[in-house]
Amino acid sequence: METDNATLEMINWDALECSMRPEPLDESAYYSISNCHDPAAAHGMIRRCMDLHIWMMHVPENEEDFELYARKMSSTFGVTAGYVRAAVFGIMRLAELPETNAVFRRLCHLDIDRLIGINNTLDKLGPVPDIAMMQRIDCELAEYLTPKRRNQRMPSRRAITNFLNELIALEDSSLSNENTRPRLRYTINYSGKRAFIELETGAEAGAVIDKCIKELAERTGTSMAKAAIALLSGEEDPKAKLILNLYQAKTDNAPVFIPEIGWLEPEQAEEMLQRIANSRDMDDAATAETAAYSPSDSIRSAVVGLDGTCRWPGCDAPAHRCQTDHRHNHADGGPTSAWNLASLCQHHHNIKTDRRAFYIMDPFTRVIFWLFADGSWESTVPSGPMSEGKKRWAQTVAQANQARRRNARLFAQMDIGEPEIEEVIVDVEEGEPPF
């Protein structure tokens, strides 16, 4: 089938007998995997749609013996029975995500692997998750999986599951507590003339310890291991002032983000906020400028908060571990300001320096358009806690947190059990007084 000079609209889906087919390309915003002007992307779309079509054709009936079904499909498709189960459950999960399913049916951009990742992540919510919570997650996921720019990089399975884990951690604090409750443990094991020391603690304490070790290693020019030994043995003390950046939107009850840790649940956030020595307005930092080549701490913090990760397409290296690259070279008059700085990991910074790739950045939206030596191009969007998408999401979570606290106060005032109060809330929503 000729697709070199064709668009996906010209593909004869009926001849392929494929039930999965994307809508005509929206030229204003689309993922690179849906780029009908790229022959390889068109072929990839056909392959993905056919794969989805085949799996959906063979989803078992409810009364069918699932173990026997998995065994048969495992033999037929040449995959493991575990993969068959995961694929089917991934497809079935779409029924619980109507908004996401609508985007998926329109774009056909989620492959089986990504559907498996979505389902596996949502499994931690249990067999009967809260309906309102699932609706919020569905709405946010659908928005996340909708392209915002032309030839935008499609989120990887890892990026999607990370996004869902962030949502779940904030939506279901009890689940998050169960999985992330700090366990304090110290062990040492000897093997001949070697010793192995392991310390398990909470993420916040771990981040502080890590900064202490790094500060001493940089100050003394020694290795991280030697710095840790010096601190633990009492030979050295951490002397520099340690800074742990917390990001929070200017909204009551907004969630808190720490680059080394991620989004904190409400209880953790309140504890960390009480320990803040001073705060900086990141809106001001995002527009600040310095004549120096290296950005100030506040400007670098703004870049990290805006970008989230390395801005190379598909790279998920955390921004706080990346270099801040001048879009317009400082030597050529490019300012050291957030609007002219982008986060690039060492590897991809080298590629840019070698002129194998070049980027253009919109200073207002921070959308980056990468231009490659082979003539192709791709766009990436920022994903940090200060990016537009995350700020809007933080406001949604803040509203949910406020509602939870309001309901908790109602529980206490009425002195009744949670199952009973759920009925009362339903009655109130339907306009019937609960008293």
Short mmCIF file of C-alpha atoms in Angstrom, two decimals:
data_model
loop_
_atom_site.label_atom_id
_atom_site.label_comp_id
_atom_site.label_asym_id
_atom_site.label_seq_id
_atom_site.Cartn_x
_atom_site.Cartn_y
_atom_site.Cartn_z
CA MET A 1 0.00 0.00 0.00
CA GLU A 2 1.46 3.35 -1.07
CA THR A 3 1.64 5.90 1.75
CA ASP A 4 4.72 7.93 0.83
CA ASN A 5 2.67 10.74 -0.70
CA ALA A 6 -0.63 9.82 0.89
CA THR A 7 -2.42 10.77 4.06
CA LEU A 8 -4.10 8.43 6.49
CA GLU A 9 -7.45 9.57 5.09
CA MET A 10 -6.49 7.84 1.82
CA ILE A 11 -5.75 4.51 3.47
CA ASN A 12 -8.45 2.00 2.61
CA TRP A 13 -9.37 0.88 6.10
CA ASP A 14 -12.30 -1.13 4.75
CA ALA A 15 -9.93 -3.14 2.58
CA LEU A 16 -7.86 -3.80 5.67
CA GLU A 17 -11.06 -4.87 7.48
CA CYS A 18 -9.88 -2.81 10.44
CA SER A 19 -12.43 -1.51 12.94
CA MET A 20 -9.87 0.79 14.58
CA ARG A 21 -9.20 3.85 12.45
CA PRO A 22 -8.23 7.40 13.42
CA GLU A 23 -10.18 10.49 12.56
CA PRO A 24 -8.68 12.80 9.89
CA LEU A 25 -5.57 14.51 11.19
CA ASP A 26 -6.06 17.81 13.00
CA GLU A 27 -3.19 19.80 11.52
CA SER A 28 -3.19 22.24 14.45
CA ALA A 29 -2.24 19.64 17.08
CA TYR A 30 -1.20 16.02 16.68
CA TYR A 31 1.28 13.48 17.99
CA SER A 32 4.31 12.55 15.91
CA ILE A 33 3.10 8.94 15.77
CA SER A 34 -0.05 10.24 14.01
CA ASN A 35 1.83 12.38 11.49
CA CYS A 36 0.27 11.30 8.21
CA HIS A 37 2.92 13.23 6.28
CA ASP A 38 5.58 10.84 7.60
CA PRO A 39 5.44 7.49 5.74
CA ALA A 40 6.96 5.61 8.68
CA ALA A 41 4.39 7.12 11.07
CA ALA A 42 1.58 6.14 8.66
CA HIS A 43 2.87 2.58 8.54
CA GLY A 44 3.14 2.59 12.33
CA MET A 45 -0.46 3.77 12.59
CA ILE A 46 -1.65 0.92 10.36
CA ARG A 47 0.31 -1.58 12.44
CA ARG A 48 -1.02 -0.18 15.73
CA CYS A 49 -4.63 -0.07 14.54
CA MET A 50 -4.48 -3.61 13.19
CA ASP A 51 -2.96 -4.86 16.44
CA LEU A 52 -5.70 -3.17 18.47
CA HIS A 53 -8.36 -4.47 16.09
CA ILE A 54 -7.13 -8.06 16.44
CA TRP A 55 -7.02 -7.93 20.22
CA MET A 56 -10.48 -6.34 20.46
CA MET A 57 -11.91 -8.98 18.13
CA HIS A 58 -10.80 -11.67 20.53
CA VAL A 59 -11.76 -10.21 23.91
CA PRO A 60 -13.42 -13.12 25.75
CA GLU A 61 -17.08 -13.22 26.72
CA ASN A 62 -17.90 -12.79 30.39
CA GLU A 63 -18.93 -16.41 30.81
CA GLU A 64 -15.85 -17.79 29.05
CA ASP A 65 -13.22 -19.68 31.08
CA PHE A 66 -10.49 -17.05 31.23
CA GLU A 67 -7.65 -19.44 32.03
CA LEU A 68 -8.45 -21.60 29.03
CA TYR A 69 -8.86 -18.47 26.91
CA ALA A 70 -5.45 -17.16 28.00
CA ARG A 71 -3.83 -20.52 27.25
CA LYS A 72 -5.34 -20.66 23.76
CA MET A 73 -4.49 -17.05 22.85
CA SER A 74 -1.00 -17.49 24.25
CA SER A 75 -0.46 -20.35 21.85
CA THR A 76 -2.15 -18.57 18.93
CA PHE A 77 -0.39 -15.20 19.30
CA GLY A 78 2.95 -16.60 20.47
CA VAL A 79 3.00 -14.59 23.69
CA THR A 80 2.82 -15.57 27.35
CA ALA A 81 -0.49 -16.18 29.09
CA GLY A 82 0.41 -13.33 31.44
CA TYR A 83 0.70 -10.95 28.52
CA VAL A 84 -2.70 -12.08 27.21
CA ARG A 85 -4.29 -11.35 30.59
CA ALA A 86 -2.62 -7.95 30.82
CA ALA A 87 -3.65 -6.98 27.27
CA VAL A 88 -7.28 -7.97 27.77
CA PHE A 89 -7.53 -6.22 31.14
CA GLY A 90 -5.95 -3.11 29.60
CA ILE A 91 -8.61 -3.03 26.89
CA MET A 92 -11.42 -3.69 29.37
CA ARG A 93 -10.23 -0.85 31.61
CA LEU A 94 -11.24 1.65 28.91
CA ALA A 95 -14.90 1.03 29.80
CA GLU A 96 -14.20 2.70 33.18
CA LEU A 97 -12.51 5.68 31.51
CA PRO A 98 -15.08 7.18 29.12
CA GLU A 99 -13.22 10.46 28.54
CA THR A 100 -9.91 8.71 27.90
CA ASN A 101 -11.64 6.11 25.74
CA ALA A 102 -13.19 8.85 23.60
CA VAL A 103 -9.75 10.39 22.96
CA PHE A 104 -8.31 6.93 22.27
CA ARG A 105 -11.05 6.07 19.76
CA ARG A 106 -10.54 9.39 18.01
CA LEU A 107 -6.74 9.23 17.77
CA CYS A 108 -5.93 5.49 18.01
CA HIS A 109 -2.66 6.51 19.66
CA LEU A 110 -2.51 4.11 22.60
CA ASP A 111 -0.92 0.76 21.83
CA ILE A 112 -1.41 -2.39 23.87
CA ASP A 113 1.72 -1.73 25.92
CA ARG A 114 0.46 1.68 27.05
CA LEU A 115 -3.01 0.28 27.81
CA ILE A 116 -1.36 -2.38 29.98
CA GLY A 117 0.58 0.32 31.82
CA ILE A 118 -2.58 2.35 32.45
CA ASN A 119 -4.49 -0.64 33.79
CA ASN A 120 -1.65 -1.94 35.97
CA THR A 121 -1.28 1.48 37.57
CA LEU A 122 -5.01 1.90 38.21
CA ASP A 123 -5.19 -1.61 39.69
CA LYS A 124 -3.76 -0.25 42.94
CA LEU A 125 -7.08 1.59 43.47
CA GLY A 126 -8.75 -1.75 44.14
CA PRO A 127 -11.69 -3.54 42.54
CA VAL A 128 -14.25 -0.81 43.30
CA PRO A 129 -12.54 2.61 43.23
CA ASP A 130 -14.36 5.76 44.28
CA ILE A 131 -16.52 6.92 41.36
CA ALA A 132 -15.84 10.64 41.76
CA MET A 133 -12.11 10.01 42.05
CA MET A 134 -12.11 7.86 38.90
CA GLN A 135 -13.99 10.58 37.05
CA ARG A 136 -11.33 13.14 37.99
CA ILE A 137 -8.52 10.78 37.02
CA ASP A 138 -10.25 9.97 33.74
CA CYS A 139 -10.69 13.65 32.91
CA GLU A 140 -7.05 14.47 33.70
CA LEU A 141 -5.75 11.44 31.80
CA ALA A 142 -7.82 12.31 28.74
CA GLU A 143 -6.45 15.85 28.82
CA TYR A 144 -2.90 14.55 29.27
CA LEU A 145 -3.26 12.22 26.27
CA THR A 146 -4.58 14.95 23.99
CA PRO A 147 -1.90 16.62 21.83
CA LYS A 148 -1.41 20.36 22.30
CA ARG A 149 1.07 21.12 19.49
CA ARG A 150 1.96 19.96 15.99
CA ASN A 151 4.12 16.83 15.77
CA GLN A 152 4.22 16.55 19.57
CA ARG A 153 6.08 13.64 21.12
CA MET A 154 3.69 10.91 22.29
CA PRO A 155 4.07 10.22 26.04
CA SER A 156 5.82 6.93 26.72
CA ARG A 157 4.33 4.19 28.87
CA ARG A 158 6.64 5.26 31.68
CA ALA A 159 5.57 8.90 31.39
CA ILE A 160 1.89 7.90 31.44
CA THR A 161 2.27 5.63 34.47
CA ASN A 162 4.28 8.31 36.29
CA PHE A 163 1.50 10.80 35.59
CA LEU A 164 -1.12 8.38 36.92
CA ASN A 165 0.94 7.60 40.01
CA GLU A 166 1.09 11.31 40.77
CA LEU A 167 -2.69 11.57 40.45
CA ILE A 168 -3.28 8.51 42.62
CA ALA A 169 -0.84 9.62 45.32
CA LEU A 170 -2.78 12.85 45.76
CA GLU A 171 -6.27 11.49 45.19
CA ASP A 172 -6.00 8.51 47.55
CA SER A 173 -3.82 9.47 50.49
CA SER A 174 -4.68 6.28 52.39
CA LEU A 175 -3.34 4.19 49.53
CA SER A 176 -0.28 6.40 49.29
CA ASN A 177 0.34 6.05 53.03
CA GLU A 178 0.17 2.29 52.74
CA ASN A 179 2.75 2.20 49.96
CA THR A 180 5.07 5.02 51.01
CA ARG A 181 4.99 5.07 54.82
CA PRO A 182 8.63 5.60 55.88
CA ARG A 183 10.25 2.50 57.29
CA LEU A 184 13.31 3.25 59.39
CA ARG A 185 15.85 0.48 59.08
CA TYR A 186 19.62 0.22 59.34
CA THR A 187 21.56 -2.93 58.47
CA ILE A 188 25.22 -3.82 58.03
CA ASN A 189 26.60 -7.03 56.55
CA TYR A 190 30.20 -8.19 56.35
CA SER A 191 31.80 -10.21 53.57
CA GLY A 192 35.47 -10.83 54.18
CA LYS A 193 37.16 -7.46 54.39
CA ARG A 194 34.17 -5.58 52.98
CA ALA A 195 31.10 -4.17 54.71
CA PHE A 196 27.71 -3.36 53.17
CA ILE A 197 25.65 -0.67 54.91
CA GLU A 198 21.99 -0.06 54.10
CA LEU A 199 19.78 2.69 55.50
CA GLU A 200 16.07 2.88 54.74
CA THR A 201 14.19 6.06 55.65
CA GLY A 202 11.56 8.45 54.39
CA ALA A 203 12.03 10.21 51.07
CA GLU A 204 12.31 13.65 52.70
CA ALA A 205 15.08 12.55 55.09
CA GLY A 206 16.78 10.69 52.25
CA ALA A 207 16.83 13.85 50.13
CA VAL A 208 18.42 15.84 52.98
CA ILE A 209 21.06 13.13 53.60
CA ASP A 210 21.84 13.00 49.89
CA LYS A 211 22.34 16.77 49.76
CA CYS A 212 24.66 16.64 52.81
CA ILE A 213 26.83 14.00 51.16
CA LYS A 214 26.91 15.82 47.81
CA GLU A 215 27.78 19.14 49.46
CA LEU A 216 30.74 17.62 51.32
CA ALA A 217 31.93 15.72 48.24
CA GLU A 218 31.91 18.91 46.14
CA ARG A 219 33.52 21.00 48.88
CA THR A 220 36.37 18.58 49.52
CA GLY A 221 36.74 17.24 45.99
CA THR A 222 36.26 13.67 47.11
CA SER A 223 33.92 10.83 46.12
CA MET A 224 30.37 10.44 47.38
CA ALA A 225 31.33 7.25 49.22
CA LYS A 226 34.23 8.91 51.04
CA ALA A 227 32.05 11.90 51.89
CA ALA A 228 29.39 9.60 53.36
CA ILE A 229 32.03 7.82 55.48
CA ALA A 230 33.39 11.14 56.72
CA LEU A 231 29.92 12.33 57.75
CA LEU A 232 28.89 9.07 59.40
CA SER A 233 32.16 8.72 61.28
CA GLY A 234 32.02 12.29 62.57
CA GLU A 235 35.20 13.37 60.78
CA GLU A 236 33.29 16.09 58.93
CA ASP A 237 30.16 18.16 59.44
CA PRO A 238 27.89 19.50 56.70
CA LYS A 239 28.75 23.20 56.60
CA ALA A 240 26.80 24.60 53.69
CA LYS A 241 23.22 25.72 54.02
CA LEU A 242 21.07 22.99 52.52
CA ILE A 243 18.23 24.02 50.23
CA LEU A 244 15.34 21.72 49.38
CA ASN A 245 13.04 23.36 46.85
CA LEU A 246 9.30 22.89 47.29
CA TYR A 247 6.90 23.99 44.56
CA GLN A 248 3.31 24.94 45.38
CA ALA A 249 0.74 26.82 43.31
CA LYS A 250 -0.73 30.01 44.75
CA THR A 251 -3.94 28.23 45.66
CA ASP A 252 -5.22 27.13 49.07
CA ASN A 253 -4.66 23.40 49.69
CA ALA A 254 -2.58 23.10 46.50
CA PRO A 255 -0.28 20.05 46.36
CA VAL A 256 3.46 20.36 46.95
CA PHE A 257 6.18 19.07 44.62
CA ILE A 258 9.81 18.30 45.51
CA PRO A 259 12.06 17.51 42.53
CA GLU A 260 13.95 14.75 44.33
CA ILE A 261 10.73 13.15 45.62
CA GLY A 262 7.71 14.11 43.51
CA TRP A 263 4.24 15.22 44.56
CA LEU A 264 3.56 14.96 48.28
CA GLU A 265 0.32 13.82 49.79
CA PRO A 266 -1.51 16.49 51.85
CA GLU A 267 -0.21 15.33 55.25
CA GLN A 268 3.40 15.21 54.07
CA ALA A 269 3.02 18.58 52.38
CA GLU A 270 1.75 20.27 55.54
CA GLU A 271 4.66 18.86 57.54
CA MET A 272 7.23 20.03 54.99
CA LEU A 273 5.67 23.48 54.61
CA GLN A 274 5.94 24.05 58.36
CA ARG A 275 9.71 23.60 58.08
CA ILE A 276 10.21 26.24 55.37
CA ALA A 277 12.76 28.91 56.30
CA ASN A 278 11.95 31.27 53.43
CA SER A 279 10.02 31.29 50.20
CA ARG A 280 10.63 32.69 46.72
CA ASP A 281 8.07 33.87 44.21
CA MET A 282 8.67 31.66 41.18
CA ASP A 283 6.58 33.95 38.97
CA ASP A 284 9.18 36.64 39.60
CA ALA A 285 12.04 34.17 39.18
CA ALA A 286 10.62 33.04 35.83
CA THR A 287 11.07 36.56 34.45
CA ALA A 288 14.25 37.51 36.32
CA GLU A 289 17.53 38.00 34.46
CA THR A 290 21.20 38.03 35.41
CA ALA A 291 24.21 39.26 33.45
CA ALA A 292 26.21 36.21 34.53
CA TYR A 293 26.49 33.08 32.40
CA SER A 294 25.32 30.78 35.20
CA PRO A 295 21.74 31.33 36.38
CA SER A 296 21.04 32.32 39.96
CA ASP A 297 19.53 29.72 42.28
CA SER A 298 16.08 31.24 41.86
CA ILE A 299 16.28 31.35 38.05
CA ARG A 300 17.54 27.77 37.89
CA SER A 301 14.74 26.70 40.27
CA ALA A 302 12.23 28.35 37.94
CA VAL A 303 13.62 26.49 34.91
CA VAL A 304 13.48 23.18 36.81
CA GLY A 305 9.93 23.90 37.94
CA LEU A 306 8.83 24.76 34.42
CA ASP A 307 10.52 21.97 32.46
CA GLY A 308 10.23 18.98 34.81
CA THR A 309 12.53 16.80 32.68
CA CYS A 310 15.17 17.06 29.99
CA ARG A 311 13.48 18.70 27.01
CA TRP A 312 14.86 16.26 24.42
CA PRO A 313 11.95 14.30 22.89
CA GLY A 314 11.25 11.21 24.99
CA CYS A 315 13.96 11.84 27.61
CA ASP A 316 12.73 11.66 31.19
CA ALA A 317 15.93 12.67 33.01
CA PRO A 318 14.80 14.90 35.93
CA ALA A 319 15.34 18.59 35.25
CA HIS A 320 17.12 19.14 38.57
CA ARG A 321 19.87 16.81 37.33
CA CYS A 322 20.14 18.52 33.93
CA GLN A 323 22.17 21.43 32.65
CA THR A 324 20.52 24.75 31.88
CA ASP A 325 21.21 25.42 28.22
CA HIS A 326 21.07 28.89 26.67
CA ARG A 327 18.77 28.79 23.64
CA HIS A 328 20.48 31.92 22.32
CA ASN A 329 24.15 31.63 23.22
CA HIS A 330 25.24 33.84 26.08
CA ALA A 331 28.35 34.84 24.12
CA ASP A 332 26.10 36.15 21.36
CA GLY A 333 24.03 38.26 23.73
CA GLY A 334 21.52 35.63 24.83
CA PRO A 335 20.21 36.53 28.30
CA THR A 336 20.46 34.28 31.33
CA SER A 337 16.74 34.19 32.02
CA ALA A 338 14.24 31.34 32.26
CA TRP A 339 12.68 32.20 28.90
CA ASN A 340 16.08 31.63 27.22
CA LEU A 341 17.09 28.54 29.24
CA ALA A 342 16.08 24.92 28.76
CA SER A 343 16.88 21.77 30.74
CA LEU A 344 19.09 19.31 28.84
CA CYS A 345 20.77 16.24 30.27
CA GLN A 346 24.49 15.87 29.60
CA HIS A 347 23.99 13.36 26.76
CA HIS A 348 21.48 15.44 24.82
CA HIS A 349 23.29 18.68 25.57
CA ASN A 350 26.30 17.16 23.82
CA ILE A 351 24.17 16.30 20.78
CA LYS A 352 22.95 19.89 20.61
CA THR A 353 26.50 21.20 21.06
CA ASP A 354 27.70 18.93 18.24
CA ARG A 355 25.06 20.61 16.01
CA ARG A 356 23.36 17.29 15.27
CA ALA A 357 20.14 18.89 16.50
CA PHE A 358 18.85 22.42 16.98
CA TYR A 359 15.83 23.73 18.85
CA ILE A 360 13.53 26.72 18.84
CA MET A 361 11.66 27.55 22.07
CA ASP A 362 8.51 29.60 22.41
CA PRO A 363 9.42 31.94 25.31
CA PHE A 364 5.81 32.13 26.51
CA THR A 365 4.60 28.51 26.33
CA ARG A 366 8.08 26.89 26.52
CA VAL A 367 7.06 24.54 23.72
CA ILE A 368 10.27 23.41 22.03
CA PHE A 369 10.54 22.50 18.36
CA TRP A 370 13.51 20.26 17.64
CA LEU A 371 15.07 20.32 14.18
CA PHE A 372 17.28 17.34 13.32
CA ALA A 373 20.11 16.86 10.86
CA ASP A 374 18.03 14.46 8.74
CA GLY A 375 15.43 17.17 8.08
CA SER A 376 12.79 15.84 10.50
CA TRP A 377 11.36 17.79 13.42
CA GLU A 378 9.41 17.17 16.62
CA SER A 379 7.91 19.23 19.45
CA THR A 380 7.95 18.76 23.21
CA VAL A 381 5.93 20.47 25.95
CA PRO A 382 7.08 21.30 29.50
CA SER A 383 5.93 19.02 32.30
CA GLY A 384 7.22 20.61 35.50
CA PRO A 385 5.05 21.62 38.48
CA MET A 386 5.06 25.23 37.23
CA SER A 387 4.00 24.36 33.67
CA GLU A 388 0.54 25.45 32.59
CA GLY A 389 -0.89 21.92 32.54
CA LYS A 390 0.40 21.07 36.02
CA LYS A 391 -0.75 24.40 37.48
CA ARG A 392 -4.27 23.76 36.23
CA TRP A 393 -4.15 20.21 37.59
CA ALA A 394 -2.84 21.48 40.94
CA GLN A 395 -5.86 23.77 41.18
CA THR A 396 -8.17 20.79 40.52
CA VAL A 397 -6.43 18.74 43.22
CA ALA A 398 -6.62 21.67 45.62
CA GLN A 399 -10.38 21.81 45.13
CA ALA A 400 -10.61 18.06 45.75
CA ASN A 401 -8.50 18.38 48.92
CA GLN A 402 -10.75 21.17 50.14
CA ALA A 403 -13.84 19.04 49.49
CA ARG A 404 -12.30 16.11 51.38
CA ARG A 405 -11.56 18.28 54.38
CA ARG A 406 -15.04 19.78 54.28
CA ASN A 407 -16.54 16.27 54.26
CA ALA A 408 -14.24 15.16 57.08
CA ARG A 409 -15.45 18.11 59.17
CA LEU A 410 -19.02 17.12 58.38
CA PHE A 411 -18.27 13.56 59.57
CA ALA A 412 -17.01 14.90 62.88
CA GLN A 413 -19.87 17.34 63.43
CA MET A 414 -22.56 14.75 62.74
CA ASP A 415 -20.72 11.98 64.62
CA ILE A 416 -21.78 9.26 62.19
CA GLY A 417 -19.95 6.62 60.21
CA GLU A 418 -18.57 7.15 56.75
CA PRO A 419 -21.07 4.84 54.98
CA GLU A 420 -23.91 6.83 56.52
CA ILE A 421 -22.44 10.18 55.58
CA GLU A 422 -22.07 9.06 51.97
CA GLU A 423 -25.84 8.62 51.86
CA VAL A 424 -26.34 12.05 53.40
CA ILE A 425 -24.04 13.68 50.84
CA VAL A 426 -25.94 12.03 48.02
CA ASP A 427 -29.19 13.30 49.48
CA VAL A 428 -27.81 16.83 49.73
CA GLU A 429 -26.65 16.73 46.13
CA GLU A 430 -30.12 15.65 45.09
CA GLY A 431 -31.63 18.58 46.94
CA GLU A 432 -33.15 16.71 49.89
CA PRO A 433 -32.27 18.07 53.36
CA PRO A 434 -30.35 15.48 55.40
CA PHE A 435 -31.88 16.52 58.72
#
